Each structure stands twice: as structure tokens, then as C-alpha cells.
GROMACS .gro file of C-alpha atoms in nm:
model
  515
    1MET     CA    1   0.000   0.000   0.000
    2VAL     CA    2   0.276   0.243   0.092
    3ASP     CA    3   0.464   0.189  -0.235
    4HIS     CA    4   0.147   0.254  -0.439
    5VAL     CA    5   0.083   0.583  -0.261
    6LEU     CA    6   0.449   0.684  -0.296
    7ARG     CA    7   0.438   0.614  -0.670
    8LEU     CA    8   0.124   0.823  -0.694
    9LYS     CA    9   0.294   1.107  -0.506
   10LEU     CA   10   0.595   1.090  -0.738
   11ALA     CA   11   0.364   1.098  -1.040
   12LEU     CA   12   0.191   1.408  -0.905
   13LEU     CA   13   0.526   1.576  -0.841
   14GLY     CA   14   0.640   1.483  -1.190
   15SER     CA   15   0.335   1.653  -1.340
   16ALA     CA   16   0.472   1.983  -1.208
   17PHE     CA   17   0.745   1.965  -1.474
   18ARG     CA   18   0.505   2.003  -1.765
   19PRO     CA   19   0.629   2.263  -2.015
   20GLY     CA   20   0.489   2.611  -1.981
   21ALA     CA   21   0.404   2.832  -1.688
   22THR     CA   22   0.382   2.530  -1.457
   23LEU     CA   23   0.744   2.440  -1.530
   24ALA     CA   24   0.858   2.798  -1.467
   25ARG     CA   25   0.684   2.805  -1.128
   26THR     CA   26   0.828   2.465  -1.039
   27LEU     CA   27   1.182   2.574  -1.122
   28ALA     CA   28   1.137   2.893  -0.920
   29VAL     CA   29   1.019   2.692  -0.618
   30ILE     CA   30   1.312   2.451  -0.655
   31VAL     CA   31   1.560   2.740  -0.669
   32LEU     CA   32   1.403   2.892  -0.356
   33ALA     CA   33   1.414   2.559  -0.173
   34ILE     CA   34   1.779   2.505  -0.268
   35ALA     CA   35   1.863   2.857  -0.147
   36VAL     CA   36   1.686   2.799   0.186
   37GLY     CA   37   1.843   2.457   0.233
   38SER     CA   38   2.190   2.587   0.152
   39ALA     CA   39   2.143   2.880   0.389
   40ILE     CA   40   2.044   2.640   0.669
   41ILE     CA   41   2.357   2.431   0.620
   42VAL     CA   42   2.586   2.734   0.596
   43LEU     CA   43   2.437   2.905   0.900
   44SER     CA   44   2.447   2.588   1.108
   45GLY     CA   45   2.821   2.574   1.054
   46ALA     CA   46   2.869   2.944   1.136
   47ILE     CA   47   2.679   2.938   1.465
   48ASP     CA   48   2.878   2.966   1.785
   49VAL     CA   49   2.651   2.806   2.046
   50ARG     CA   50   2.867   2.948   2.325
   51LEU     CA   51   2.711   3.290   2.255
   52ALA     CA   52   2.365   3.358   2.396
   53SER     CA   53   2.263   3.564   2.093
   54HIS     CA   54   2.355   3.279   1.857
   55ARG     CA   55   2.158   3.028   2.061
   56ALA     CA   56   1.857   3.259   2.064
   57GLY     CA   57   1.887   3.327   1.692
   58LEU     CA   58   1.901   2.953   1.623
   59VAL     CA   59   1.571   2.896   1.803
   60ILE     CA   60   1.398   3.190   1.627
   61VAL     CA   61   1.526   3.105   1.278
   62ALA     CA   62   1.450   2.734   1.313
   63SER     CA   63   1.099   2.804   1.442
   64SER     CA   64   1.028   3.048   1.157
   65LEU     CA   65   1.154   2.810   0.891
   66ALA     CA   66   0.966   2.517   1.046
   67LEU     CA   67   0.644   2.716   1.016
   68ALA     CA   68   0.720   2.800   0.653
   69VAL     CA   69   0.796   2.437   0.567
   70ALA     CA   70   0.482   2.312   0.742
   71VAL     CA   71   0.250   2.535   0.535
   72ALA     CA   72   0.448   2.492   0.211
   73PRO     CA   73   0.222   2.213   0.068
   74LEU     CA   74  -0.075   2.449   0.084
   75SER     CA   75   0.107   2.712  -0.122
   76ALA     CA   76   0.096   2.486  -0.429
   77GLY     CA   77  -0.283   2.502  -0.440
   78LEU     CA   78  -0.339   2.144  -0.313
   79GLY     CA   79  -0.288   2.013  -0.666
   80SER     CA   80   0.002   1.785  -0.573
   81ALA     CA   81  -0.114   1.716  -0.216
   82LEU     CA   82  -0.258   1.378  -0.123
   83GLU     CA   83  -0.541   1.447   0.117
   84PRO     CA   84  -0.738   1.163   0.278
   85ARG     CA   85  -1.082   1.223   0.124
   86ARG     CA   86  -0.945   1.152  -0.224
   87PHE     CA   87  -0.923   0.786  -0.119
   88ALA     CA   88  -1.274   0.764   0.030
   89SER     CA   89  -1.407   0.564  -0.266
   90PHE     CA   90  -1.136   0.296  -0.240
   91PRO     CA   91  -1.156  -0.006  -0.003
   92ILE     CA   92  -0.844   0.087   0.195
   93GLU     CA   93  -0.807   0.032   0.567
   94PRO     CA   94  -0.782   0.378   0.728
   95ARG     CA   95  -0.481   0.283   0.940
   96ARG     CA   96  -0.281   0.168   0.638
   97LEU     CA   97  -0.389   0.476   0.446
   98ALA     CA   98  -0.275   0.701   0.733
   99VAL     CA   99   0.070   0.539   0.736
  100SER     CA  100   0.096   0.565   0.357
  101LEU     CA  101  -0.004   0.931   0.348
  102ALA     CA  102   0.238   1.017   0.630
  103ALA     CA  103   0.518   0.847   0.436
  104ALA     CA  104   0.416   1.031   0.119
  105GLY     CA  105   0.428   1.358   0.311
  106ALA     CA  106   0.802   1.310   0.356
  107VAL     CA  107   0.847   1.292  -0.023
  108GLY     CA  108   0.901   1.627  -0.188
  109LEU     CA  109   1.065   1.957  -0.106
  110PRO     CA  110   0.888   2.014   0.230
  111GLY     CA  111   1.004   1.675   0.355
  112VAL     CA  112   1.358   1.741   0.237
  113LEU     CA  113   1.366   2.085   0.400
  114ALA     CA  114   1.230   1.940   0.726
  115ALA     CA  115   1.515   1.689   0.726
  116VAL     CA  116   1.767   1.965   0.646
  117LEU     CA  117   1.639   2.167   0.942
  118GLY     CA  118   1.691   1.868   1.170
  119ILE     CA  119   2.040   1.814   1.029
  120GLY     CA  120   2.118   2.183   1.076
  121LEU     CA  121   2.029   2.161   1.445
  122GLU     CA  122   2.252   1.857   1.490
  123ARG     CA  123   2.536   2.023   1.298
  124ALA     CA  124   2.517   2.343   1.505
  125TRP     CA  125   2.552   2.150   1.831
  126ALA     CA  126   2.804   1.891   1.709
  127GLY     CA  127   3.094   1.843   1.947
  128THR     CA  128   2.908   1.981   2.248
  129PRO     CA  129   2.785   1.786   2.555
  130THR     CA  130   2.426   1.807   2.428
  131ALA     CA  131   2.502   1.683   2.076
  132GLY     CA  132   2.311   1.361   2.139
  133ALA     CA  133   2.006   1.552   2.257
  134ALA     CA  134   2.030   1.769   1.943
  135ILE     CA  135   2.014   1.457   1.725
  136VAL     CA  136   1.702   1.330   1.901
  137ALA     CA  137   1.541   1.674   1.896
  138GLY     CA  138   1.622   1.719   1.525
  139VAL     CA  139   1.460   1.387   1.434
  140LEU     CA  140   1.149   1.461   1.640
  141ALA     CA  141   1.122   1.811   1.495
  142ALA     CA  142   1.146   1.685   1.135
  143VAL     CA  143   0.877   1.424   1.200
  144ALA     CA  144   0.655   1.686   1.366
  145ILE     CA  145   0.688   1.922   1.068
  146ILE     CA  146   0.586   1.648   0.824
  147LEU     CA  147   0.288   1.540   1.033
  148ILE     CA  148   0.168   1.896   1.089
  149SER     CA  149   0.192   1.965   0.716
  150GLN     CA  150  -0.031   1.662   0.655
  151TYR     CA  151  -0.284   1.796   0.905
  152LEU     CA  152  -0.283   2.131   0.728
  153VAL     CA  153  -0.333   1.964   0.390
  154ALA     CA  154  -0.629   1.763   0.522
  155VAL     CA  155  -0.791   2.066   0.686
  156GLY     CA  156  -0.714   2.295   0.391
  157ALA     CA  157  -0.876   2.052   0.150
  158GLN     CA  158  -1.197   2.061   0.354
  159LEU     CA  159  -1.196   2.441   0.356
  160ALA     CA  160  -1.116   2.478  -0.015
  161VAL     CA  161  -1.464   2.388  -0.139
  162SER     CA  162  -1.473   2.649  -0.417
  163PRO     CA  163  -1.220   2.810  -0.654
  164SER     CA  164  -1.222   3.133  -0.452
  165ALA     CA  165  -1.170   2.940  -0.127
  166ARG     CA  166  -0.881   2.745  -0.282
  167ARG     CA  167  -0.719   3.069  -0.393
  168LEU     CA  168  -0.765   3.212  -0.046
  169VAL     CA  169  -0.602   2.909   0.120
  170THR     CA  170  -0.313   2.930  -0.125
  171GLY     CA  171  -0.273   3.305  -0.073
  172VAL     CA  172  -0.270   3.272   0.306
  173ALA     CA  173  -0.008   2.996   0.287
  174ARG     CA  174   0.216   3.203   0.061
  175ALA     CA  175   0.181   3.507   0.287
  176VAL     CA  176   0.280   3.298   0.590
  177ILE     CA  177   0.586   3.167   0.404
  178VAL     CA  178   0.697   3.516   0.304
  179ILE     CA  179   0.656   3.649   0.658
  180ALA     CA  180   0.836   3.350   0.809
  181LEU     CA  181   1.131   3.384   0.568
  182ALA     CA  182   1.146   3.758   0.637
  183ALA     CA  183   1.147   3.695   1.013
  184ALA     CA  184   1.428   3.441   0.979
  185THR     CA  185   1.635   3.674   0.761
  186THR     CA  186   1.580   3.968   0.996
  187THR     CA  187   1.692   3.755   1.291
  188VAL     CA  188   2.011   3.651   1.113
  189LEU     CA  189   2.092   4.014   1.032
  190ALA     CA  190   2.019   4.120   1.390
  191VAL     CA  191   2.252   3.853   1.528
  192ARG     CA  192   2.527   3.953   1.287
  193ALA     CA  193   2.483   4.322   1.371
  194GLY     CA  194   2.544   4.242   1.738
  195GLY     CA  195   2.279   4.481   1.871
  196ASP     CA  196   2.064   4.443   2.179
  197ASP     CA  197   2.054   4.068   2.250
  198ASP     CA  198   1.790   4.092   2.521
  199ILE     CA  199   1.507   4.113   2.268
  200LEU     CA  200   1.630   3.806   2.080
  201ILE     CA  201   1.676   3.612   2.403
  202ALA     CA  202   1.327   3.707   2.522
  203ILE     CA  203   1.169   3.599   2.192
  204ALA     CA  204   1.364   3.272   2.192
  205ARG     CA  205   1.264   3.201   2.553
  206THR     CA  206   0.899   3.253   2.463
  207LEU     CA  207   0.923   3.026   2.158
  208ALA     CA  208   1.102   2.761   2.363
  209ASN     CA  209   0.793   2.730   2.582
  210THR     CA  210   0.563   2.670   2.283
  211PRO     CA  211   0.527   2.363   2.059
  212LEU     CA  212   0.672   2.566   1.771
  213GLY     CA  213   1.015   2.619   1.929
  214MET     CA  214   1.026   2.361   2.207
  215LEU     CA  215   1.242   2.104   2.027
  216TRP     CA  216   1.476   2.362   1.872
  217ALA     CA  217   1.564   2.485   2.224
  218VAL     CA  218   1.644   2.137   2.361
  219PRO     CA  219   2.027   2.145   2.320
  220ALA     CA  220   2.052   2.492   2.477
  221SER     CA  221   1.861   2.389   2.791
  222ALA     CA  222   1.982   2.275   3.129
  223LEU     CA  223   1.935   1.908   3.219
  224ALA     CA  224   1.587   1.931   3.370
  225PRO     CA  225   1.435   2.157   3.098
  226LEU     CA  226   1.616   1.949   2.835
  227LEU     CA  227   1.452   1.627   2.952
  228ALA     CA  228   1.117   1.802   2.992
  229ARG     CA  229   1.128   1.940   2.636
  230LEU     CA  230   1.234   1.607   2.490
  231LEU     CA  231   0.950   1.439   2.676
  232GLY     CA  232   0.712   1.708   2.557
  233GLY     CA  233   0.831   1.656   2.199
  234ALA     CA  234   0.781   1.281   2.224
  235ILE     CA  235   0.430   1.332   2.363
  236MET     CA  236   0.355   1.579   2.085
  237ILE     CA  237   0.463   1.326   1.820
  238ALA     CA  238   0.253   1.053   1.985
  239VAL     CA  239  -0.053   1.280   1.989
  240LEU     CA  240   0.006   1.379   1.625
  241VAL     CA  241   0.040   1.015   1.518
  242TRP     CA  242  -0.274   0.909   1.703
  243GLY     CA  243  -0.467   1.212   1.582
  244TRP     CA  244  -0.357   1.155   1.222
  245GLY     CA  245  -0.495   0.804   1.225
  246TRP     CA  246  -0.820   0.929   1.374
  247ILE     CA  247  -0.864   1.215   1.129
  248VAL     CA  248  -0.793   0.993   0.827
  249ALA     CA  249  -1.051   0.739   0.945
  250ARG     CA  250  -1.298   1.019   1.006
  251LEU     CA  251  -1.253   1.172   0.662
  252VAL     CA  252  -1.270   0.850   0.459
  253GLU     CA  253  -1.545   0.673   0.655
  254ALA     CA  254  -1.783   0.943   0.772
  255PRO     CA  255  -2.017   1.077   0.503
  256GLN     CA  256  -1.966   1.437   0.411
  257ARG     CA  257  -2.232   1.640   0.587
  258PRO     CA  258  -2.440   1.864   0.365
  259ARG     CA  259  -2.401   2.224   0.460
  260SER     CA  260  -2.723   2.377   0.576
  261ALA     CA  261  -2.805   2.723   0.459
  262ALA     CA  262  -2.711   2.984   0.712
  263THR     CA  263  -3.006   3.149   0.876
  264THR     CA  264  -2.968   3.522   0.886
  265THR     CA  265  -3.190   3.794   1.018
  266GLY     CA  266  -3.179   4.157   0.928
  267LEU     CA  267  -2.957   4.328   0.674
  268GLY     CA  268  -2.618   4.286   0.840
  269TRP     CA  269  -2.395   4.590   0.797
  270PHE     CA  270  -2.686   4.786   0.649
  271ASP     CA  271  -2.866   4.769   0.984
  272LEU     CA  272  -2.567   4.924   1.160
  273VAL     CA  273  -2.513   5.232   0.942
  274PRO     CA  274  -2.724   5.548   0.908
  275ALA     CA  275  -2.993   5.545   0.638
  276THR     CA  276  -2.801   5.791   0.423
  277PRO     CA  277  -2.618   5.756   0.089
  278ALA     CA  278  -2.281   5.763   0.267
  279GLY     CA  279  -2.397   5.503   0.519
  280VAL     CA  280  -2.524   5.264   0.253
  281ILE     CA  281  -2.200   5.294   0.056
  282ALA     CA  282  -2.003   5.239   0.376
  283ALA     CA  283  -2.197   4.917   0.441
  284ARG     CA  284  -2.136   4.794   0.088
  285SER     CA  285  -1.766   4.878   0.118
  286LEU     CA  286  -1.747   4.684   0.445
  287LEU     CA  287  -1.895   4.383   0.267
  288TYR     CA  288  -1.623   4.411   0.003
  289TRP     CA  289  -1.344   4.439   0.259
  290THR     CA  290  -1.468   4.138   0.457
  291ARG     CA  291  -1.581   3.902   0.179
  292ASP     CA  292  -1.406   3.991  -0.147
  293ALA     CA  293  -1.091   3.785  -0.213
  294ARG     CA  294  -0.925   4.085  -0.383
  295TYR     CA  295  -0.945   4.287  -0.062
  296ARG     CA  296  -0.855   3.993   0.160
  297ALA     CA  297  -0.533   3.936  -0.035
  298VAL     CA  298  -0.431   4.296   0.025
  299LEU     CA  299  -0.509   4.272   0.396
  300LEU     CA  300  -0.293   3.960   0.419
  301ALA     CA  301  -0.010   4.122   0.226
  302LEU     CA  302  -0.011   4.451   0.421
  303PRO     CA  303   0.208   4.321   0.708
  304VAL     CA  304   0.469   4.205   0.456
  305ALA     CA  305   0.566   4.554   0.337
  306PRO     CA  306   0.682   4.679   0.682
  307VAL     CA  307   0.882   4.360   0.735
  308ILE     CA  308   1.059   4.403   0.401
  309MET     CA  309   1.133   4.768   0.479
  310MET     CA  310   1.272   4.678   0.822
  311LEU     CA  311   1.488   4.418   0.651
  312ALA     CA  312   1.621   4.676   0.404
  313PHE     CA  313   1.713   4.916   0.683
  314ALA     CA  314   1.877   4.634   0.879
  315VAL     CA  315   2.090   4.542   0.577
  316ALA     CA  316   2.194   4.907   0.551
  317GLY     CA  317   2.323   4.886   0.910
  318ALA     CA  318   2.043   5.059   1.104
  319PRO     CA  319   2.025   4.955   1.472
  320LEU     CA  320   1.745   4.714   1.555
  321PRO     CA  321   1.547   4.883   1.839
  322PRO     CA  322   1.467   5.209   1.650
  323LEU     CA  323   1.353   5.001   1.352
  324TRP     CA  324   1.034   4.928   1.546
  325LEU     CA  325   0.928   5.281   1.447
  326VAL     CA  326   0.908   5.175   1.081
  327PRO     CA  327   0.626   4.914   1.058
  328LEU     CA  328   0.329   5.120   1.179
  329PRO     CA  329   0.374   5.427   0.953
  330VAL     CA  330   0.441   5.203   0.654
  331LEU     CA  331   0.133   4.994   0.732
  332ALA     CA  332  -0.081   5.309   0.764
  333LEU     CA  333   0.063   5.450   0.441
  334PHE     CA  334  -0.023   5.144   0.232
  335LEU     CA  335  -0.362   5.097   0.397
  336GLY     CA  336  -0.463   5.448   0.291
  337TRP     CA  337  -0.298   5.417  -0.050
  338PHE     CA  338  -0.480   5.093  -0.134
  339ALA     CA  339  -0.808   5.281  -0.193
  340HIS     CA  340  -0.655   5.479  -0.482
  341ASN     CA  341  -0.852   5.270  -0.740
  342ASP     CA  342  -1.151   5.171  -0.529
  343VAL     CA  343  -1.414   5.278  -0.785
  344ALA     CA  344  -1.281   5.033  -1.045
  345TYR     CA  345  -1.315   4.747  -0.796
  346ASP     CA  346  -1.694   4.804  -0.800
  347HIS     CA  347  -1.695   4.712  -1.170
  348THR     CA  348  -2.046   4.738  -1.319
  349ALA     CA  349  -2.204   4.796  -0.975
  350VAL     CA  350  -2.088   5.158  -1.000
  351TRP     CA  351  -2.388   5.220  -1.227
  352MET     CA  352  -2.605   5.243  -0.912
  353HIS     CA  353  -2.406   5.544  -0.795
  354VAL     CA  354  -2.439   5.707  -1.136
  355ALA     CA  355  -2.813   5.640  -1.175
  356ALA     CA  356  -2.918   5.735  -0.819
  357PRO     CA  357  -2.753   5.996  -0.843
  358VAL     CA  358  -2.536   5.966  -0.531
  359PRO     CA  359  -2.366   6.286  -0.409
  360GLY     CA  360  -1.996   6.268  -0.479
  361ALA     CA  361  -1.897   6.347  -0.120
  362ALA     CA  362  -2.122   6.065   0.006
  363ASP     CA  363  -1.951   5.819  -0.227
  364ARG     CA  364  -1.608   5.934  -0.107
  365TRP     CA  365  -1.701   5.916   0.264
  366GLY     CA  366  -1.855   5.571   0.234
  367ARG     CA  367  -1.547   5.423   0.071
  368CYS     CA  368  -1.321   5.564   0.345
  369VAL     CA  369  -1.508   5.393   0.630
  370PRO     CA  370  -1.348   5.041   0.612
  371PRO     CA  371  -0.984   5.158   0.615
  372LEU     CA  372  -1.066   5.408   0.889
  373LEU     CA  373  -1.234   5.143   1.104
  374LEU     CA  374  -0.932   4.917   1.056
  375GLY     CA  375  -0.648   5.167   1.056
  376VAL     CA  376  -0.731   5.408   1.338
  377PRO     CA  377  -0.771   5.141   1.612
  378LEU     CA  378  -0.465   4.962   1.477
  379VAL     CA  379  -0.253   5.276   1.512
  380LEU     CA  380  -0.384   5.358   1.860
  381VAL     CA  381  -0.327   5.004   1.989
  382LEU     CA  382   0.012   4.929   1.830
  383ALA     CA  383   0.179   5.268   1.860
  384PRO     CA  384   0.249   5.243   2.236
  385LEU     CA  385   0.397   4.894   2.191
  386PHE     CA  386   0.624   4.992   1.903
  387ALA     CA  387   0.729   5.312   2.082
  388LEU     CA  388   0.822   5.108   2.390
  389TRP     CA  389   1.015   4.849   2.188
  390SER     CA  390   1.204   5.120   2.000
  391GLY     CA  391   1.358   5.257   2.319
  392VAL     CA  392   1.334   5.618   2.189
  393ASP     CA  393   1.215   5.859   2.457
  394GLY     CA  394   0.916   6.080   2.376
  395VAL     CA  395   0.851   5.927   2.034
  396LEU     CA  396   0.491   5.815   2.101
  397PRO     CA  397   0.316   6.142   1.995
  398ALA     CA  398   0.511   6.149   1.670
  399LEU     CA  399   0.441   5.782   1.598
  400ILE     CA  400   0.067   5.824   1.652
  401GLY     CA  401   0.040   6.156   1.468
  402VAL     CA  402   0.252   6.057   1.170
  403SER     CA  403   0.082   5.717   1.132
  404LEU     CA  404  -0.266   5.870   1.147
  405GLY     CA  405  -0.153   6.145   0.911
  406LEU     CA  406  -0.026   5.896   0.654
  407LEU     CA  407  -0.349   5.697   0.678
  408LEU     CA  408  -0.580   5.997   0.647
  409THR     CA  409  -0.371   6.173   0.383
  410GLY     CA  410  -0.355   5.852   0.182
  411LEU     CA  411  -0.734   5.826   0.194
  412GLY     CA  412  -0.769   6.190   0.090
  413VAL     CA  413  -0.538   6.140  -0.207
  414ALA     CA  414  -0.713   5.812  -0.292
  415SER     CA  415  -1.050   5.988  -0.289
  416VAL     CA  416  -0.924   6.207  -0.572
  417SER     CA  417  -0.717   5.954  -0.766
  418SER     CA  418  -0.994   5.691  -0.775
  419ALA     CA  419  -1.215   5.948  -0.949
  420ILE     CA  420  -0.972   6.111  -1.192
  421GLY     CA  421  -0.714   5.835  -1.244
  422ALA     CA  422  -0.912   5.510  -1.231
  423TYR     CA  423  -0.769   5.219  -1.429
  424PRO     CA  424  -0.899   4.865  -1.504
  425ALA     CA  425  -0.909   4.627  -1.207
  426ALA     CA  426  -0.979   4.257  -1.163
  427ARG     CA  427  -1.347   4.169  -1.182
  428PRO     CA  428  -1.543   4.078  -0.866
  429GLY     CA  429  -1.504   3.707  -0.795
  430ALA     CA  430  -1.165   3.691  -0.965
  431GLY     CA  431  -0.859   3.560  -0.788
  432PRO     CA  432  -0.662   3.803  -0.572
  433PHE     CA  433  -0.365   3.778  -0.810
  434ASP     CA  434  -0.561   3.805  -1.136
  435GLN     CA  435  -0.508   4.110  -1.353
  436PRO     CA  436  -0.729   4.249  -1.631
  437PRO     CA  437  -0.592   4.207  -1.986
  438THR     CA  438  -0.621   4.579  -2.061
  439LEU     CA  439  -0.396   4.698  -1.778
  440GLY     CA  440  -0.166   4.965  -1.918
  441ALA     CA  441   0.078   5.238  -1.824
  442ARG     CA  442  -0.198   5.443  -1.663
  443ALA     CA  443  -0.207   5.202  -1.372
  444GLY     CA  444   0.160   5.258  -1.294
  445TRP     CA  445   0.123   5.635  -1.314
  446THR     CA  446  -0.181   5.642  -1.087
  447GLN     CA  447  -0.021   5.414  -0.829
  448SER     CA  448   0.307   5.605  -0.824
  449LEU     CA  449   0.154   5.952  -0.815
  450ALA     CA  450  -0.089   5.858  -0.538
  451LEU     CA  451   0.195   5.725  -0.323
  452LEU     CA  452   0.428   6.017  -0.396
  453ALA     CA  453   0.153   6.274  -0.335
  454THR     CA  454   0.080   6.122   0.007
  455LEU     CA  455   0.447   6.139   0.103
  456ALA     CA  456   0.481   6.493  -0.033
  457PHE     CA  457   0.186   6.625   0.171
  458MET     CA  458   0.324   6.455   0.482
  459ALA     CA  459   0.681   6.571   0.421
  460PRO     CA  460   0.675   6.849   0.687
  461ALA     CA  461   0.552   6.613   0.958
  462LEU     CA  462   0.801   6.344   0.854
  463THR     CA  463   1.083   6.599   0.860
  464ALA     CA  464   0.985   6.714   1.209
  465ALA     CA  465   0.979   6.351   1.324
  466ILE     CA  466   1.333   6.301   1.195
  467TRP     CA  467   1.447   6.616   1.375
  468GLY     CA  468   1.302   6.466   1.693
  469PHE     CA  469   1.593   6.223   1.714
  470THR     CA  470   1.822   6.521   1.782
  471SER     CA  471   1.574   6.730   1.983
  472PRO     CA  472   1.280   6.539   2.137
  473VAL     CA  473   1.059   6.850   2.138
  474TRP     CA  474   1.011   6.798   1.764
  475PHE     CA  475   0.833   6.468   1.830
  476ALA     CA  476   0.534   6.658   1.971
  477VAL     CA  477   0.545   6.897   1.675
  478ALA     CA  478   0.553   6.605   1.432
  479GLY     CA  479   0.256   6.441   1.603
  480ILE     CA  480   0.041   6.756   1.584
  481ALA     CA  481   0.151   6.836   1.228
  482GLY     CA  482   0.088   6.480   1.111
  483ALA     CA  483  -0.260   6.454   1.258
  484ALA     CA  484  -0.358   6.803   1.137
  485THR     CA  485  -0.228   6.732   0.787
  486GLY     CA  486  -0.418   6.405   0.775
  487VAL     CA  487  -0.750   6.554   0.881
  488GLY     CA  488  -0.711   6.849   0.644
  489MET     CA  489  -0.611   6.638   0.345
  490LEU     CA  490  -0.892   6.389   0.408
  491LEU     CA  491  -1.155   6.666   0.413
  492LEU     CA  492  -1.002   6.833   0.107
  493GLY     CA  493  -0.982   6.503  -0.078
  494ILE     CA  494  -1.348   6.427   0.001
  495VAL     CA  495  -1.458   6.761  -0.146
  496ILE     CA  496  -1.237   6.754  -0.457
  497GLY     CA  497  -1.283   6.382  -0.516
  498GLY     CA  498  -1.661   6.411  -0.473
  499ARG     CA  499  -1.687   6.680  -0.737
  500ALA     CA  500  -1.460   6.487  -0.973
  501PHE     CA  501  -1.666   6.172  -0.923
  502ARG     CA  502  -1.995   6.339  -1.018
  503ARG     CA  503  -1.835   6.514  -1.317
  504ARG     CA  504  -1.665   6.198  -1.448
  505ALA     CA  505  -1.933   5.946  -1.348
  506PRO     CA  506  -2.025   5.854  -1.709
  507GLU     CA  507  -1.658   5.809  -1.800
  508LEU     CA  508  -1.601   5.586  -1.495
  509LEU     CA  509  -1.902   5.375  -1.587
  510ASP     CA  510  -1.773   5.343  -1.944
  511LEU     CA  511  -1.431   5.236  -1.809
  512VAL     CA  512  -1.567   4.951  -1.599
  513LEU     CA  513  -1.805   4.837  -1.872
  514ARG     CA  514  -1.514   4.804  -2.115
  515THR     CA  515  -1.309   4.593  -1.874
   0.00000   0.00000   0.00000
């Protein structure tokens, strides 16, 4: 039975080498896997486990990469993943099927990378008194990664019941991989820079007390915690093995339950907003932001941009603690900027606004509600944490004011650009990574000008914030200037964008009808 399933898995993997776009994606994934595997081997040889920062970095990097490897099978769209329900129509004993699928999970790039991670842990601790414990921990960790990936494949297959759901599962998996790789790279750079090790040690200590980093911290532990973590790892493997057998039997033997129609009362978001044109448009925009795959993909990708920017500054030699001031303003900037083409995302539904006729200012206000409801609480909650982690005295007013200013200014600019510079967008129901065939140079100009205009209007507040590093009094000035600029630009953008929307409404409708 096992050899049949393994041959089937190899056949599925071989189908990824078909000529065309599939082959190009496969080669790109192979190159990425080789780069990650090579980096693991090289770093494991360069680690000095006598240094606390190196030990902490090992735990963080290994945990991040383990998470990326575990979700990697989902990033391929479940096309080459063997999930249990595919075998429901065959007379196969569930226990044998569970063993066969677990063995097949070790075949492929995720299984190879899991083994390389285990080897890297053993190599880093070779020649030390806990080398034997590192070998056991590495083996257990590799087995755990493979089993967890099988769980994720089984669960993901049950969630991916439609093309849009499959694309969402794939997009989430890819976003997790990107974030995990960025976190691992940032940790390596932080260790090499030799900055404040207390943060790395605190993060590693936290991970060591979770299932994600427990086994990677085994060799660095004292005798009692070492034995406790090894025992915990063995128990975790036993639970995963037992649970895998149970879930396979459940999926192949139990009939698939028909999904009953959800009973709903009322009008949802429309019951919560005022009975005004702006309120109705706000409710419809909230539905888009919570249910449309195009908006969900952006929300999942938003945290990636700050991580990449932090990584770029770290490579340039910037110290780690002040870099915590980067993510929140960047997140606010892109959250406001994303609405720069919001009208085109309506597609043919924009005819309702033209035929009503909806006041232009009401249309602009309604579309600003979702990013405001998301961005303002996010800034107010995260700003104190990032200001504390940065270690810069008096920076909190500037961080809040500048972040809110970038968000509000971005929405003000977007209110104008989505009316005068709209360009074709993916149709509703399309995949988050689909693009219309008529996308031209206008899209690049609109995107660039909207982003540059936001930064230009916020330039005085940003300059004052930079001066605050030499004289803290400027932090308060930057906070006031940023918030005032944001409110002013949002109101101005609503007025100008509203007039432009009513004047160009027929042209906007013609644009979406042609795409």
C-alpha cells in the first residue's frame, strides 16, 4: 500500500514539470528551496553556540523556517497534495492509508527541508555535551513538521470547497511563508549586527515554551528543561500520530455532511449604518473588505511591506530597536494608499451610484469607512507597543500623529485619484492575483503619483519627526503636524474627489463596462 501511494505522489510531483508556466513556477520553487536549504547548512556551521545571541537566533530562525515548511504544501494550491478524502471511494483500511499518506508527506521539497532543518540543528551542536540531545530533537522536529503539514493539507482541502476558497487558502499559505522567511532573515541580520541581544533572548525564551520552538531549544537547555522538552516533543509526536490516524478514518469513513443554509436575520452591515447615501455605501464597502478575495489578499499582504522595509534598513546597518518605528507608519501609508482605485473594484455595480444619483462626497465618505475602522484602532493600539520596543524617549506622539496622518492623507489622495485616475481592475469574484488584460501604463502612473503625493503632503511632519531624534521637542510637533495634515487632506480630498466623481461618473461607468 505504501509503495502505491508513494508512486502516486511521485507521479503528481512529476506533473509539475510540464512545459509552460507550470514548469517555470516549479523551477522557481526549486531554486528557492535550494537557497533555503543551503542557507540552513551554511548558518548551522557558522553558529557559535557558546554565545547567547547565537543560541537565541538559532531557536527563532529554526521556528520560523519550520512554520514555513509546514505550510508549504498548501502554497501549491493542493494540486500535488494527497489528502485523505481523495481515497474515500477505495476499499483501503484507514490505518494503512494514514501510514501511507504520512510516508508520502516526507516525499518532496517540504520533507527534504524538514530533514535539512533537523540536520542543521545537529550540525550546530556537534561536538558539544548536548550533541546527542540535538540529534534526538532534530529527528522529532522533522517528524513533527511532516505530520503537521499533513494535518494542514487535510484541513485545507476541507476548507477549499470552491475556486475562490482554494485561492484564499493558497494566498494565506504564501503570505505565511513570506513572513516566516522575512522573520528568519531579519533575525540573522540582527545577530550579525550584534545589537541588543535581550530582545532576541526574550523571543527565543517565549518560543522555547511553545510547541513551535520547544524542540529547537532542547540542546541549549539545562538538564531538567532538556529532559522536559524532549518528553514534551515525544508526547507531541505521539498525539500527532494518534490524531492523524483518527482524522484519516474520520474523513474516509464518515459521510460528508451537507451544509445547511445559514439562517440570517436583518440586513447585516446595512442595519448598523445610518440610512443615508454615505452610510449605505459604507456598508457595501465593508462587505467588500470582509468578503471579497481581492481585498482579503491585500489585507494579508499589508504586514509584509513593513517587514521588508525593516529588513532593508537592517541590511543598511540601522540599529534594531529604533527600527520598530518603521512598521506602523508604513502599514498606515499602504492601507490608505490601497483605496486609490476603489471605484474600479466596483466594476459594473458603479452604475447604481451614477443612476441614483449619489452625491460625490457621500460616495467618497462611504469608501473611506473600512480603512478608517481598521487603521485608526490599529494605530492607537500598536503605537504604544512599538514606541516602547524602539527605546526612543518621547517618540509616542510622533508615531501616533505621523501614522494617522499617513493613513488619512492617503485616503484623501485616494479619494481624488480613484475618481480622476481610475484604471482597469480585476473583476469581482476573480482571484486576488488576477489582472485584467487591458492593464496599461496608466495604472503605474496612478499608483506612483498617489503614493508620492501622500508622502509629499506629509513631508513636513516626517521631517519634524526626523528632527526629533536630535531634539525630542520635535516629536510633539511632528505628532500635531501629522494629525492636522491628515484631517485636512482627508476633508479636502473628500470635497475635490466628490466633485470629480460626479463630473466623471459617465466616463467611470464606461471604463468599468469596457473591462
